[in-house]
Amino acid sequence: MKLKIFQKGFNYSQDGRGNRLIYHLQGCNMHCPWCSNPEGIKTGGALMVDKTWLNEGCCPKGAVAGGELERSRCEACQDMPCVFSMRQKGIRLSCKEYSVETLVRESVNSKPMFFDGGGVTLTGGEITLQFQAVKELLERLHEEGIHTAIESNGTHPGMGELLPLVDEWIMDVKHYDNRKHMQWLGVPNTQVLENMKLAVGNHPDVLLRIPLIPGFNDSEEDAEGFADIMSICAGQQNVRLECLAYHEFGKGKWEQCGLTYTMKPARISQDTIQLFEGIFREIGINVVHT
Ligand code: SF4
Ligand code: SF4
């Protein structure tokens, strides 16, 4: 089987324990307006433009004019010669395909780099959009004795199948209110909450993360709302909870993908983070910073 990957490399912290090889898988079923990897959202990959190198010679079908790519023309372009048969630097596809075997070989060869309890992390995009290939890769990595972590938005109904294949289970919980979840992200939170319960009750090493986003989930009322749904984590030794502050690191990539970044300039203050953490700690949840 094959996996579409839009980024890979090593990272220490935030993506699981120790030094890890991180595979970012293409495709996501949410459309968070703050996403720092917008090139990873479109299932088939996003065409990314580098304006420094963009010129009419980048597209043999005439889709580049006046220094702009007319993306509507690309929708019907099957063979995409700009990406697959030309040498040019103005347009690229965000992802490439790799066989599971290639990734296993790369991971095995990387074993000396997995210090401090490291290993391989599958993240996104959303990993479960390529569910069968992800499952096969996790199985093969386990056979090779490699520590595995996943980062997921928690929306796949079959996530229970992954429980025995994953050593560190990292999952975002973006909102307790289904209506707001639907409105901002385009999908309900019901399956996310089910998968959170499943992981908390059955997995030995769970890291839940709340990305705190201005105007979306950062009020005191929101902190209380989260505390309600997170109360199942109280006193659970297998569960850690982390609050992550909104940032704009991916903003430039939205334009490269032909998308509009709609978030207004704003920040999450230390006071807000402390408010959330304080409420969670009060009810006995293990709050961490990774
Ligand atoms: S996808 Fe097709 S139409 Fe679009 S830039 Fe590439 S070659 Fe041109
Ligand atoms: S779930 Fe993650 S990858 Fe998907 S759109 Fe939201 S921030 Fe981006």
PDB file of C-alpha atoms and ligand atoms in Angstrom:
ATOM      1  CA  MET A   1       0.000   0.000   0.000  1.00  0.00           C
ATOM      2  CA  LYS A   2       1.017   3.621  -0.475  1.00  0.00           C
ATOM      3  CA  LEU A   3       0.758   6.766   1.616  1.00  0.00           C
ATOM      4  CA  LYS A   4       0.581  10.363   0.478  1.00  0.00           C
ATOM      5  CA  ILE A   5       2.973  12.465   2.578  1.00  0.00           C
ATOM      6  CA  PHE A   6       3.438  16.216   2.410  1.00  0.00           C
ATOM      7  CA  GLN A   7       6.312  16.629   4.843  1.00  0.00           C
ATOM      8  CA  LYS A   8       8.763  14.433   6.723  1.00  0.00           C
ATOM      9  CA  GLY A   9      11.708  14.977   8.988  1.00  0.00           C
ATOM     10  CA  PHE A  10      12.972  14.724  12.562  1.00  0.00           C
ATOM     11  CA  ASN A  11      11.589  16.662  15.490  1.00  0.00           C
ATOM     12  CA  TYR A  12      12.167  16.736  19.236  1.00  0.00           C
ATOM     13  CA  SER A  13       9.150  17.615  21.437  1.00  0.00           C
ATOM     14  CA  GLN A  14       5.495  18.399  20.598  1.00  0.00           C
ATOM     15  CA  ASP A  15       5.058  15.404  18.266  1.00  0.00           C
ATOM     16  CA  GLY A  16       5.589  12.657  20.829  1.00  0.00           C
ATOM     17  CA  ARG A  17       8.321  11.522  23.211  1.00  0.00           C
ATOM     18  CA  GLY A  18      12.014  11.843  22.400  1.00  0.00           C
ATOM     19  CA  ASN A  19      13.584  12.414  19.019  1.00  0.00           C
ATOM     20  CA  ARG A  20      11.216  11.261  16.305  1.00  0.00           C
ATOM     21  CA  LEU A  21      10.821  10.774  12.607  1.00  0.00           C
ATOM     22  CA  ILE A  22       7.617  12.629  11.738  1.00  0.00           C
ATOM     23  CA  TYR A  23       5.489  11.770   8.724  1.00  0.00           C
ATOM     24  CA  HIS A  24       2.837  14.360   7.811  1.00  0.00           C
ATOM     25  CA  LEU A  25       0.045  12.595   5.913  1.00  0.00           C
ATOM     26  CA  GLN A  26      -1.908  14.347   3.199  1.00  0.00           C
ATOM     27  CA  GLY A  27      -5.639  15.038   3.547  1.00  0.00           C
ATOM     28  CA  CYS A  28      -7.867  16.342   6.315  1.00  0.00           C
ATOM     29  CA  ASN A  29     -11.624  16.239   6.838  1.00  0.00           C
ATOM     30  CA  MET A  30     -11.650  19.432   8.939  1.00  0.00           C
ATOM     31  CA  HIS A  31     -11.023  22.934   7.660  1.00  0.00           C
ATOM     32  CA  CYS A  32      -9.724  24.826  10.678  1.00  0.00           C
ATOM     33  CA  PRO A  33      -9.217  28.468   9.625  1.00  0.00           C
ATOM     34  CA  TRP A  34      -6.027  28.640  11.732  1.00  0.00           C
ATOM     35  CA  CYS A  35      -4.456  25.473  10.255  1.00  0.00           C
ATOM     36  CA  SER A  36      -0.664  25.747  10.135  1.00  0.00           C
ATOM     37  CA  ASN A  37      -0.443  23.071   7.421  1.00  0.00           C
ATOM     38  CA  PRO A  38      -3.056  24.162   4.860  1.00  0.00           C
ATOM     39  CA  GLU A  39      -1.131  22.380   2.103  1.00  0.00           C
ATOM     40  CA  GLY A  40      -2.015  19.126   3.886  1.00  0.00           C
ATOM     41  CA  ILE A  41      -5.803  19.553   3.766  1.00  0.00           C
ATOM     42  CA  LYS A  42      -6.738  18.655   0.170  1.00  0.00           C
ATOM     43  CA  THR A  43      -6.843  14.874  -0.176  1.00  0.00           C
ATOM     44  CA  GLY A  44      -5.096  14.724  -3.541  1.00  0.00           C
ATOM     45  CA  GLY A  45      -2.523  17.362  -2.622  1.00  0.00           C
ATOM     46  CA  ALA A  46      -2.410  21.135  -3.055  1.00  0.00           C
ATOM     47  CA  LEU A  47      -0.713  23.023  -5.848  1.00  0.00           C
ATOM     48  CA  MET A  48       1.693  25.426  -4.159  1.00  0.00           C
ATOM     49  CA  VAL A  49       2.987  28.479  -5.937  1.00  0.00           C
ATOM     50  CA  ASP A  50       6.348  30.139  -5.391  1.00  0.00           C
ATOM     51  CA  LYS A  51       5.826  33.592  -6.867  1.00  0.00           C
ATOM     52  CA  THR A  52       9.580  34.196  -7.171  1.00  0.00           C
ATOM     53  CA  TRP A  53       9.776  31.521  -9.848  1.00  0.00           C
ATOM     54  CA  LEU A  54       6.249  31.617 -11.292  1.00  0.00           C
ATOM     55  CA  ASN A  55       6.122  32.506 -14.988  1.00  0.00           C
ATOM     56  CA  GLU A  56       4.208  31.481 -18.100  1.00  0.00           C
ATOM     57  CA  GLY A  57       6.735  28.748 -18.824  1.00  0.00           C
ATOM     58  CA  CYS A  58       5.653  26.868 -15.681  1.00  0.00           C
ATOM     59  CA  CYS A  59       2.384  25.732 -17.313  1.00  0.00           C
ATOM     60  CA  PRO A  60       2.178  24.383 -20.870  1.00  0.00           C
ATOM     61  CA  LYS A  61      -1.620  24.774 -20.757  1.00  0.00           C
ATOM     62  CA  GLY A  62      -1.601  28.530 -20.349  1.00  0.00           C
ATOM     63  CA  ALA A  63      -2.867  28.670 -16.772  1.00  0.00           C
ATOM     64  CA  VAL A  64      -0.218  31.204 -15.720  1.00  0.00           C
ATOM     65  CA  ALA A  65      -0.721  34.790 -16.843  1.00  0.00           C
ATOM     66  CA  GLY A  66       0.261  38.134 -15.368  1.00  0.00           C
ATOM     67  CA  GLY A  67       2.219  36.440 -12.586  1.00  0.00           C
ATOM     68  CA  GLU A  68      -0.843  34.528 -11.312  1.00  0.00           C
ATOM     69  CA  LEU A  69      -1.955  30.902 -11.543  1.00  0.00           C
ATOM     70  CA  GLU A  70      -5.539  30.546 -12.725  1.00  0.00           C
ATOM     71  CA  ARG A  71      -6.438  27.621 -10.496  1.00  0.00           C
ATOM     72  CA  SER A  72      -9.851  26.957 -12.013  1.00  0.00           C
ATOM     73  CA  ARG A  73      -8.020  25.580 -15.067  1.00  0.00           C
ATOM     74  CA  CYS A  74      -6.055  23.138 -12.901  1.00  0.00           C
ATOM     75  CA  GLU A  75      -9.228  21.446 -11.630  1.00  0.00           C
ATOM     76  CA  ALA A  76      -9.727  19.726 -14.994  1.00  0.00           C
ATOM     77  CA  CYS A  77      -6.043  19.014 -15.617  1.00  0.00           C
ATOM     78  CA  GLN A  78      -5.535  15.255 -15.357  1.00  0.00           C
ATOM     79  CA  ASP A  79      -1.863  14.786 -16.245  1.00  0.00           C
ATOM     80  CA  MET A  80      -0.483  17.865 -14.456  1.00  0.00           C
ATOM     81  CA  PRO A  81       2.662  18.197 -16.566  1.00  0.00           C
ATOM     82  CA  CYS A  82       3.833  21.161 -14.436  1.00  0.00           C
ATOM     83  CA  VAL A  83       4.377  18.702 -11.587  1.00  0.00           C
ATOM     84  CA  PHE A  84       5.041  15.346 -13.231  1.00  0.00           C
ATOM     85  CA  SER A  85       6.968  16.014 -16.415  1.00  0.00           C
ATOM     86  CA  MET A  86       8.564  19.452 -16.266  1.00  0.00           C
ATOM     87  CA  ARG A  87      11.529  20.931 -14.474  1.00  0.00           C
ATOM     88  CA  GLN A  88      10.353  24.257 -13.069  1.00  0.00           C
ATOM     89  CA  LYS A  89      10.329  25.839  -9.618  1.00  0.00           C
ATOM     90  CA  GLY A  90       7.178  28.001  -9.674  1.00  0.00           C
ATOM     91  CA  ILE A  91       4.539  25.323  -9.014  1.00  0.00           C
ATOM     92  CA  ARG A  92       4.736  22.158  -6.962  1.00  0.00           C
ATOM     93  CA  LEU A  93       2.360  19.566  -5.583  1.00  0.00           C
ATOM     94  CA  SER A  94       2.364  19.464  -1.780  1.00  0.00           C
ATOM     95  CA  CYS A  95       2.649  15.682  -1.460  1.00  0.00           C
ATOM     96  CA  LYS A  96       4.417  12.598  -2.793  1.00  0.00           C
ATOM     97  CA  GLU A  97       3.494   8.916  -2.573  1.00  0.00           C
ATOM     98  CA  TYR A  98       5.623   6.426  -0.680  1.00  0.00           C
ATOM     99  CA  SER A  99       5.094   2.689  -0.286  1.00  0.00           C
ATOM    100  CA  VAL A 100       4.697   1.351   3.235  1.00  0.00           C
ATOM    101  CA  GLU A 101       7.836  -0.735   2.667  1.00  0.00           C
ATOM    102  CA  THR A 102       9.874   2.375   1.786  1.00  0.00           C
ATOM    103  CA  LEU A 103       8.738   4.104   4.973  1.00  0.00           C
ATOM    104  CA  VAL A 104       9.478   1.027   7.095  1.00  0.00           C
ATOM    105  CA  ARG A 105      12.982   0.812   5.604  1.00  0.00           C
ATOM    106  CA  GLU A 106      13.569   4.521   6.262  1.00  0.00           C
ATOM    107  CA  SER A 107      12.330   4.125   9.843  1.00  0.00           C
ATOM    108  CA  VAL A 108      14.521   1.087  10.521  1.00  0.00           C
ATOM    109  CA  ASN A 109      17.547   2.926   9.138  1.00  0.00           C
ATOM    110  CA  SER A 110      16.693   5.849  11.436  1.00  0.00           C
ATOM    111  CA  LYS A 111      16.727   3.764  14.645  1.00  0.00           C
ATOM    112  CA  PRO A 112      20.023   5.306  15.916  1.00  0.00           C
ATOM    113  CA  MET A 113      18.270   8.703  15.855  1.00  0.00           C
ATOM    114  CA  PHE A 114      15.387   7.629  18.096  1.00  0.00           C
ATOM    115  CA  PHE A 115      16.998   8.711  21.382  1.00  0.00           C
ATOM    116  CA  ASP A 116      15.149   9.623  24.598  1.00  0.00           C
ATOM    117  CA  GLY A 117      12.366   7.141  23.852  1.00  0.00           C
ATOM    118  CA  GLY A 118      11.767   8.409  20.322  1.00  0.00           C
ATOM    119  CA  GLY A 119      10.388   6.619  17.306  1.00  0.00           C
ATOM    120  CA  VAL A 120       7.982   7.370  14.476  1.00  0.00           C
ATOM    121  CA  THR A 121       5.015   9.760  14.608  1.00  0.00           C
ATOM    122  CA  LEU A 122       2.212   9.794  12.059  1.00  0.00           C
ATOM    123  CA  THR A 123       0.540  13.170  11.898  1.00  0.00           C
ATOM    124  CA  GLY A 124      -1.280  15.298   9.363  1.00  0.00           C
ATOM    125  CA  GLY A 125      -3.412  16.527   7.872  1.00  0.00           C
ATOM    126  CA  GLU A 126      -5.499  13.794   9.397  1.00  0.00           C
ATOM    127  CA  ILE A 127      -3.880  10.366   9.414  1.00  0.00           C
ATOM    128  CA  THR A 128      -7.115   8.366   9.386  1.00  0.00           C
ATOM    129  CA  LEU A 129      -8.046   9.552   5.895  1.00  0.00           C
ATOM    130  CA  GLN A 130      -5.526   6.925   4.755  1.00  0.00           C
ATOM    131  CA  PHE A 131      -6.683   4.437   7.357  1.00  0.00           C
ATOM    132  CA  GLN A 132      -5.738   1.045   5.842  1.00  0.00           C
ATOM    133  CA  ALA A 133      -2.252   2.135   4.815  1.00  0.00           C
ATOM    134  CA  VAL A 134      -1.728   3.769   8.227  1.00  0.00           C
ATOM    135  CA  LYS A 135      -2.750   0.557   9.944  1.00  0.00           C
ATOM    136  CA  GLU A 136      -0.370  -1.485   7.825  1.00  0.00           C
ATOM    137  CA  LEU A 137       2.497   0.931   8.499  1.00  0.00           C
ATOM    138  CA  LEU A 138       1.873   0.908  12.271  1.00  0.00           C
ATOM    139  CA  GLU A 139       1.782  -2.913  12.263  1.00  0.00           C
ATOM    140  CA  ARG A 140       5.072  -3.101  10.374  1.00  0.00           C
ATOM    141  CA  LEU A 141       6.755  -0.535  12.632  1.00  0.00           C
ATOM    142  CA  HIS A 142       5.709  -2.511  15.688  1.00  0.00           C
ATOM    143  CA  GLU A 143       7.116  -5.698  14.190  1.00  0.00           C
ATOM    144  CA  GLU A 144      10.406  -3.804  13.868  1.00  0.00           C
ATOM    145  CA  GLY A 145      10.266  -2.805  17.544  1.00  0.00           C
ATOM    146  CA  ILE A 146       9.849   0.914  16.783  1.00  0.00           C
ATOM    147  CA  HIS A 147       7.938   3.191  19.183  1.00  0.00           C
ATOM    148  CA  THR A 148       4.865   4.604  17.405  1.00  0.00           C
ATOM    149  CA  ALA A 149       2.842   7.755  18.026  1.00  0.00           C
ATOM    150  CA  ILE A 150      -0.130   9.214  16.208  1.00  0.00           C
ATOM    151  CA  GLU A 151      -1.549  12.719  16.196  1.00  0.00           C
ATOM    152  CA  SER A 152      -5.187  12.737  15.118  1.00  0.00           C
ATOM    153  CA  ASN A 153      -8.229  14.985  15.094  1.00  0.00           C
ATOM    154  CA  GLY A 154     -10.156  12.002  16.440  1.00  0.00           C
ATOM    155  CA  THR A 155     -12.938  11.837  13.856  1.00  0.00           C
ATOM    156  CA  HIS A 156     -12.572   8.298  12.473  1.00  0.00           C
ATOM    157  CA  PRO A 157     -15.155   5.775  13.757  1.00  0.00           C
ATOM    158  CA  GLY A 158     -12.691   2.878  13.500  1.00  0.00           C
ATOM    159  CA  MET A 159      -9.916   4.323  15.669  1.00  0.00           C
ATOM    160  CA  GLY A 160     -10.289   1.499  18.172  1.00  0.00           C
ATOM    161  CA  GLU A 161      -8.494  -0.750  15.668  1.00  0.00           C
ATOM    162  CA  LEU A 162      -5.382   1.395  16.089  1.00  0.00           C
ATOM    163  CA  LEU A 163      -5.250   1.175  19.903  1.00  0.00           C
ATOM    164  CA  PRO A 164      -2.915  -1.865  20.082  1.00  0.00           C
ATOM    165  CA  LEU A 165      -0.645  -0.507  17.327  1.00  0.00           C
ATOM    166  CA  VAL A 166       0.088   2.891  18.878  1.00  0.00           C
ATOM    167  CA  ASP A 167       2.415   3.546  21.837  1.00  0.00           C
ATOM    168  CA  GLU A 168       1.576   7.227  22.315  1.00  0.00           C
ATOM    169  CA  TRP A 169      -1.912   8.442  21.452  1.00  0.00           C
ATOM    170  CA  ILE A 170      -2.068  12.185  20.779  1.00  0.00           C
ATOM    171  CA  MET A 171      -5.462  13.643  19.992  1.00  0.00           C
ATOM    172  CA  ASP A 172      -6.856  17.143  19.655  1.00  0.00           C
ATOM    173  CA  VAL A 173     -10.158  18.123  21.240  1.00  0.00           C
ATOM    174  CA  LYS A 174     -11.037  21.443  19.661  1.00  0.00           C
ATOM    175  CA  HIS A 175     -14.441  22.248  21.112  1.00  0.00           C
ATOM    176  CA  TYR A 176     -16.917  20.862  23.625  1.00  0.00           C
ATOM    177  CA  ASP A 177     -19.860  22.547  21.826  1.00  0.00           C
ATOM    178  CA  ASN A 178     -21.016  20.556  18.802  1.00  0.00           C
ATOM    179  CA  ARG A 179     -22.654  23.553  17.168  1.00  0.00           C
ATOM    180  CA  LYS A 180     -19.449  25.620  17.227  1.00  0.00           C
ATOM    181  CA  HIS A 181     -17.401  22.609  16.184  1.00  0.00           C
ATOM    182  CA  MET A 182     -19.650  22.169  13.124  1.00  0.00           C
ATOM    183  CA  GLN A 183     -19.707  25.850  12.318  1.00  0.00           C
ATOM    184  CA  TRP A 184     -15.934  26.421  12.415  1.00  0.00           C
ATOM    185  CA  LEU A 185     -14.500  23.039  11.402  1.00  0.00           C
ATOM    186  CA  GLY A 186     -17.204  21.570   9.197  1.00  0.00           C
ATOM    187  CA  VAL A 187     -17.630  18.291  11.119  1.00  0.00           C
ATOM    188  CA  PRO A 188     -19.410  17.362  14.382  1.00  0.00           C
ATOM    189  CA  ASN A 189     -17.490  16.645  17.588  1.00  0.00           C
ATOM    190  CA  THR A 190     -19.512  13.543  18.525  1.00  0.00           C
ATOM    191  CA  GLN A 191     -17.016  10.990  17.200  1.00  0.00           C
ATOM    192  CA  VAL A 192     -14.125  13.005  18.666  1.00  0.00           C
ATOM    193  CA  LEU A 193     -15.662  12.762  22.129  1.00  0.00           C
ATOM    194  CA  GLU A 194     -16.328   9.023  21.617  1.00  0.00           C
ATOM    195  CA  ASN A 195     -12.712   8.455  20.619  1.00  0.00           C
ATOM    196  CA  MET A 196     -11.484  10.520  23.552  1.00  0.00           C
ATOM    197  CA  LYS A 197     -13.466   8.254  25.924  1.00  0.00           C
ATOM    198  CA  LEU A 198     -12.172   5.178  24.133  1.00  0.00           C
ATOM    199  CA  ALA A 199      -8.547   6.277  24.458  1.00  0.00           C
ATOM    200  CA  VAL A 200      -8.851   7.464  28.061  1.00  0.00           C
ATOM    201  CA  GLY A 201     -10.434   4.163  29.065  1.00  0.00           C
ATOM    202  CA  ASN A 202      -8.199   1.837  27.086  1.00  0.00           C
ATOM    203  CA  HIS A 203      -4.834   3.311  26.138  1.00  0.00           C
ATOM    204  CA  PRO A 204      -1.827   3.497  28.481  1.00  0.00           C
ATOM    205  CA  ASP A 205      -0.332   6.745  27.154  1.00  0.00           C
ATOM    206  CA  VAL A 206      -2.748   9.453  26.032  1.00  0.00           C
ATOM    207  CA  LEU A 207      -1.943  13.104  25.375  1.00  0.00           C
ATOM    208  CA  LEU A 208      -5.033  15.237  24.755  1.00  0.00           C
ATOM    209  CA  ARG A 209      -4.498  18.684  23.338  1.00  0.00           C
ATOM    210  CA  ILE A 210      -6.704  21.760  23.226  1.00  0.00           C
ATOM    211  CA  PRO A 211      -5.574  24.374  20.708  1.00  0.00           C
ATOM    212  CA  LEU A 212      -6.750  27.643  22.256  1.00  0.00           C
ATOM    213  CA  ILE A 213      -8.051  29.849  19.459  1.00  0.00           C
ATOM    214  CA  PRO A 214      -9.091  33.503  19.911  1.00  0.00           C
ATOM    215  CA  GLY A 215     -12.851  33.942  19.542  1.00  0.00           C
ATOM    216  CA  PHE A 216     -13.450  30.214  19.092  1.00  0.00           C
ATOM    217  CA  ASN A 217     -12.792  28.502  22.421  1.00  0.00           C
ATOM    218  CA  ASP A 218     -10.828  30.848  24.710  1.00  0.00           C
ATOM    219  CA  SER A 219     -13.414  32.337  27.101  1.00  0.00           C
ATOM    220  CA  GLU A 220     -13.887  31.466  30.776  1.00  0.00           C
ATOM    221  CA  GLU A 221     -17.215  29.861  29.834  1.00  0.00           C
ATOM    222  CA  ASP A 222     -15.283  27.717  27.330  1.00  0.00           C
ATOM    223  CA  ALA A 223     -12.842  26.654  30.040  1.00  0.00           C
ATOM    224  CA  GLU A 224     -15.802  25.437  32.142  1.00  0.00           C
ATOM    225  CA  GLY A 225     -17.305  23.700  29.104  1.00  0.00           C
ATOM    226  CA  PHE A 226     -14.062  21.863  28.415  1.00  0.00           C
ATOM    227  CA  ALA A 227     -13.729  20.958  32.096  1.00  0.00           C
ATOM    228  CA  ASP A 228     -17.132  19.228  31.874  1.00  0.00           C
ATOM    229  CA  ILE A 229     -16.204  16.962  28.975  1.00  0.00           C
ATOM    230  CA  MET A 230     -12.654  16.456  30.264  1.00  0.00           C
ATOM    231  CA  SER A 231     -13.804  15.389  33.723  1.00  0.00           C
ATOM    232  CA  ILE A 232     -13.446  11.737  32.593  1.00  0.00           C
ATOM    233  CA  CYS A 233      -9.675  12.362  32.646  1.00  0.00           C
ATOM    234  CA  ALA A 234      -9.616  13.363  36.320  1.00  0.00           C
ATOM    235  CA  GLY A 235      -7.242  11.178  38.320  1.00  0.00           C
ATOM    236  CA  GLN A 236      -6.311   9.123  35.235  1.00  0.00           C
ATOM    237  CA  GLN A 237      -2.578   8.361  35.386  1.00  0.00           C
ATOM    238  CA  ASN A 238      -2.521   7.384  31.709  1.00  0.00           C
ATOM    239  CA  VAL A 239      -3.753  10.778  30.503  1.00  0.00           C
ATOM    240  CA  ARG A 240      -1.974  14.104  30.065  1.00  0.00           C
ATOM    241  CA  LEU A 241      -3.652  17.288  28.868  1.00  0.00           C
ATOM    242  CA  GLU A 242      -1.955  20.185  27.141  1.00  0.00           C
ATOM    243  CA  CYS A 243      -3.279  23.612  26.118  1.00  0.00           C
ATOM    244  CA  LEU A 244      -1.632  25.013  23.001  1.00  0.00           C
ATOM    245  CA  ALA A 245      -1.743  28.717  22.194  1.00  0.00           C
ATOM    246  CA  TYR A 246      -2.850  29.914  18.754  1.00  0.00           C
ATOM    247  CA  HIS A 247      -0.075  31.025  16.423  1.00  0.00           C
ATOM    248  CA  GLU A 248       0.130  32.242  12.828  1.00  0.00           C
ATOM    249  CA  PHE A 249       3.077  30.107  11.669  1.00  0.00           C
ATOM    250  CA  GLY A 250       1.241  28.691   8.648  1.00  0.00           C
ATOM    251  CA  LYS A 251      -0.207  31.980   7.390  1.00  0.00           C
ATOM    252  CA  GLY A 252       2.138  32.373   4.399  1.00  0.00           C
ATOM    253  CA  LYS A 253       1.349  28.874   3.143  1.00  0.00           C
ATOM    254  CA  TRP A 254      -2.351  29.731   2.747  1.00  0.00           C
ATOM    255  CA  GLU A 255      -1.459  32.194   0.002  1.00  0.00           C
ATOM    256  CA  GLN A 256       0.919  29.714  -1.645  1.00  0.00           C
ATOM    257  CA  CYS A 257      -2.013  27.275  -1.842  1.00  0.00           C
ATOM    258  CA  GLY A 258      -4.356  29.904  -3.303  1.00  0.00           C
ATOM    259  CA  LEU A 259      -6.376  30.065  -0.081  1.00  0.00           C
ATOM    260  CA  THR A 260      -7.446  33.018   2.066  1.00  0.00           C
ATOM    261  CA  TYR A 261      -6.344  33.187   5.690  1.00  0.00           C
ATOM    262  CA  THR A 262      -9.426  34.515   7.480  1.00  0.00           C
ATOM    263  CA  MET A 263      -8.175  34.659  11.076  1.00  0.00           C
ATOM    264  CA  LYS A 264      -7.899  38.193  12.451  1.00  0.00           C
ATOM    265  CA  PRO A 265      -4.659  39.178  14.215  1.00  0.00           C
ATOM    266  CA  ALA A 266      -5.026  38.068  17.838  1.00  0.00           C
ATOM    267  CA  ARG A 267      -3.179  36.167  20.512  1.00  0.00           C
ATOM    268  CA  ILE A 268      -3.795  33.942  23.485  1.00  0.00           C
ATOM    269  CA  SER A 269      -2.420  35.501  26.658  1.00  0.00           C
ATOM    270  CA  GLN A 270      -0.551  33.685  29.414  1.00  0.00           C
ATOM    271  CA  ASP A 271      -3.472  34.603  31.701  1.00  0.00           C
ATOM    272  CA  THR A 272      -5.881  32.670  29.463  1.00  0.00           C
ATOM    273  CA  ILE A 273      -3.634  29.620  29.433  1.00  0.00           C
ATOM    274  CA  GLN A 274      -3.287  29.781  33.208  1.00  0.00           C
ATOM    275  CA  LEU A 275      -7.053  30.109  33.599  1.00  0.00           C
ATOM    276  CA  PHE A 276      -7.682  26.946  31.588  1.00  0.00           C
ATOM    277  CA  GLU A 277      -4.853  25.010  33.236  1.00  0.00           C
ATOM    278  CA  GLY A 278      -5.980  26.087  36.686  1.00  0.00           C
ATOM    279  CA  ILE A 279      -9.549  24.863  36.103  1.00  0.00           C
ATOM    280  CA  PHE A 280      -8.300  21.532  34.745  1.00  0.00           C
ATOM    281  CA  ARG A 281      -5.851  21.021  37.610  1.00  0.00           C
ATOM    282  CA  GLU A 282      -8.574  21.820  40.126  1.00  0.00           C
ATOM    283  CA  ILE A 283     -10.590  18.816  38.943  1.00  0.00           C
ATOM    284  CA  GLY A 284      -7.567  16.504  39.078  1.00  0.00           C
ATOM    285  CA  ILE A 285      -6.390  16.440  35.464  1.00  0.00           C
ATOM    286  CA  ASN A 286      -2.689  15.992  34.770  1.00  0.00           C
ATOM    287  CA  VAL A 287      -1.814  19.194  32.859  1.00  0.00           C
ATOM    288  CA  VAL A 288       1.523  19.178  31.022  1.00  0.00           C
ATOM    289  CA  HIS A 289       3.672  21.201  28.636  1.00  0.00           C
ATOM    290  CA  THR A 290       5.512  19.128  26.051  1.00  0.00           C
TER     291      THR A 290
HETATM  292  S1  SF4 B   1      -2.131  21.580 -13.077  1.00  0.00           S
HETATM  293 FE1  SF4 B   1      -2.236  21.635 -15.335  1.00  0.00          FE
HETATM  294  S2  SF4 B   1      -3.270  23.584 -15.775  1.00  0.00           S
HETATM  295 FE2  SF4 B   1      -2.572  23.712 -13.661  1.00  0.00          FE
HETATM  296  S3  SF4 B   1      -0.556  24.678 -13.747  1.00  0.00           S
HETATM  297 FE3  SF4 B   1      -0.219  22.460 -13.825  1.00  0.00          FE
HETATM  298  S4  SF4 B   1      -0.130  21.928 -15.988  1.00  0.00           S
HETATM  299 FE4  SF4 B   1      -1.076  23.959 -15.831  1.00  0.00          FE
HETATM  300  S1  SF4 B   2      -7.467  19.192  11.968  1.00  0.00           S
HETATM  301 FE1  SF4 B   2      -5.337  19.867  11.916  1.00  0.00          FE
HETATM  302  S2  SF4 B   2      -4.622  19.457   9.834  1.00  0.00           S
HETATM  303 FE2  SF4 B   2      -6.865  19.398   9.813  1.00  0.00          FE
HETATM  304  S3  SF4 B   2      -7.477  21.440   9.197  1.00  0.00           S
HETATM  305 FE3  SF4 B   2      -7.480  21.358  11.441  1.00  0.00          FE
HETATM  306  S4  SF4 B   2      -5.461  22.093  12.063  1.00  0.00           S
HETATM  307 FE4  SF4 B   2      -5.347  21.564   9.866  1.00  0.00          FE
END
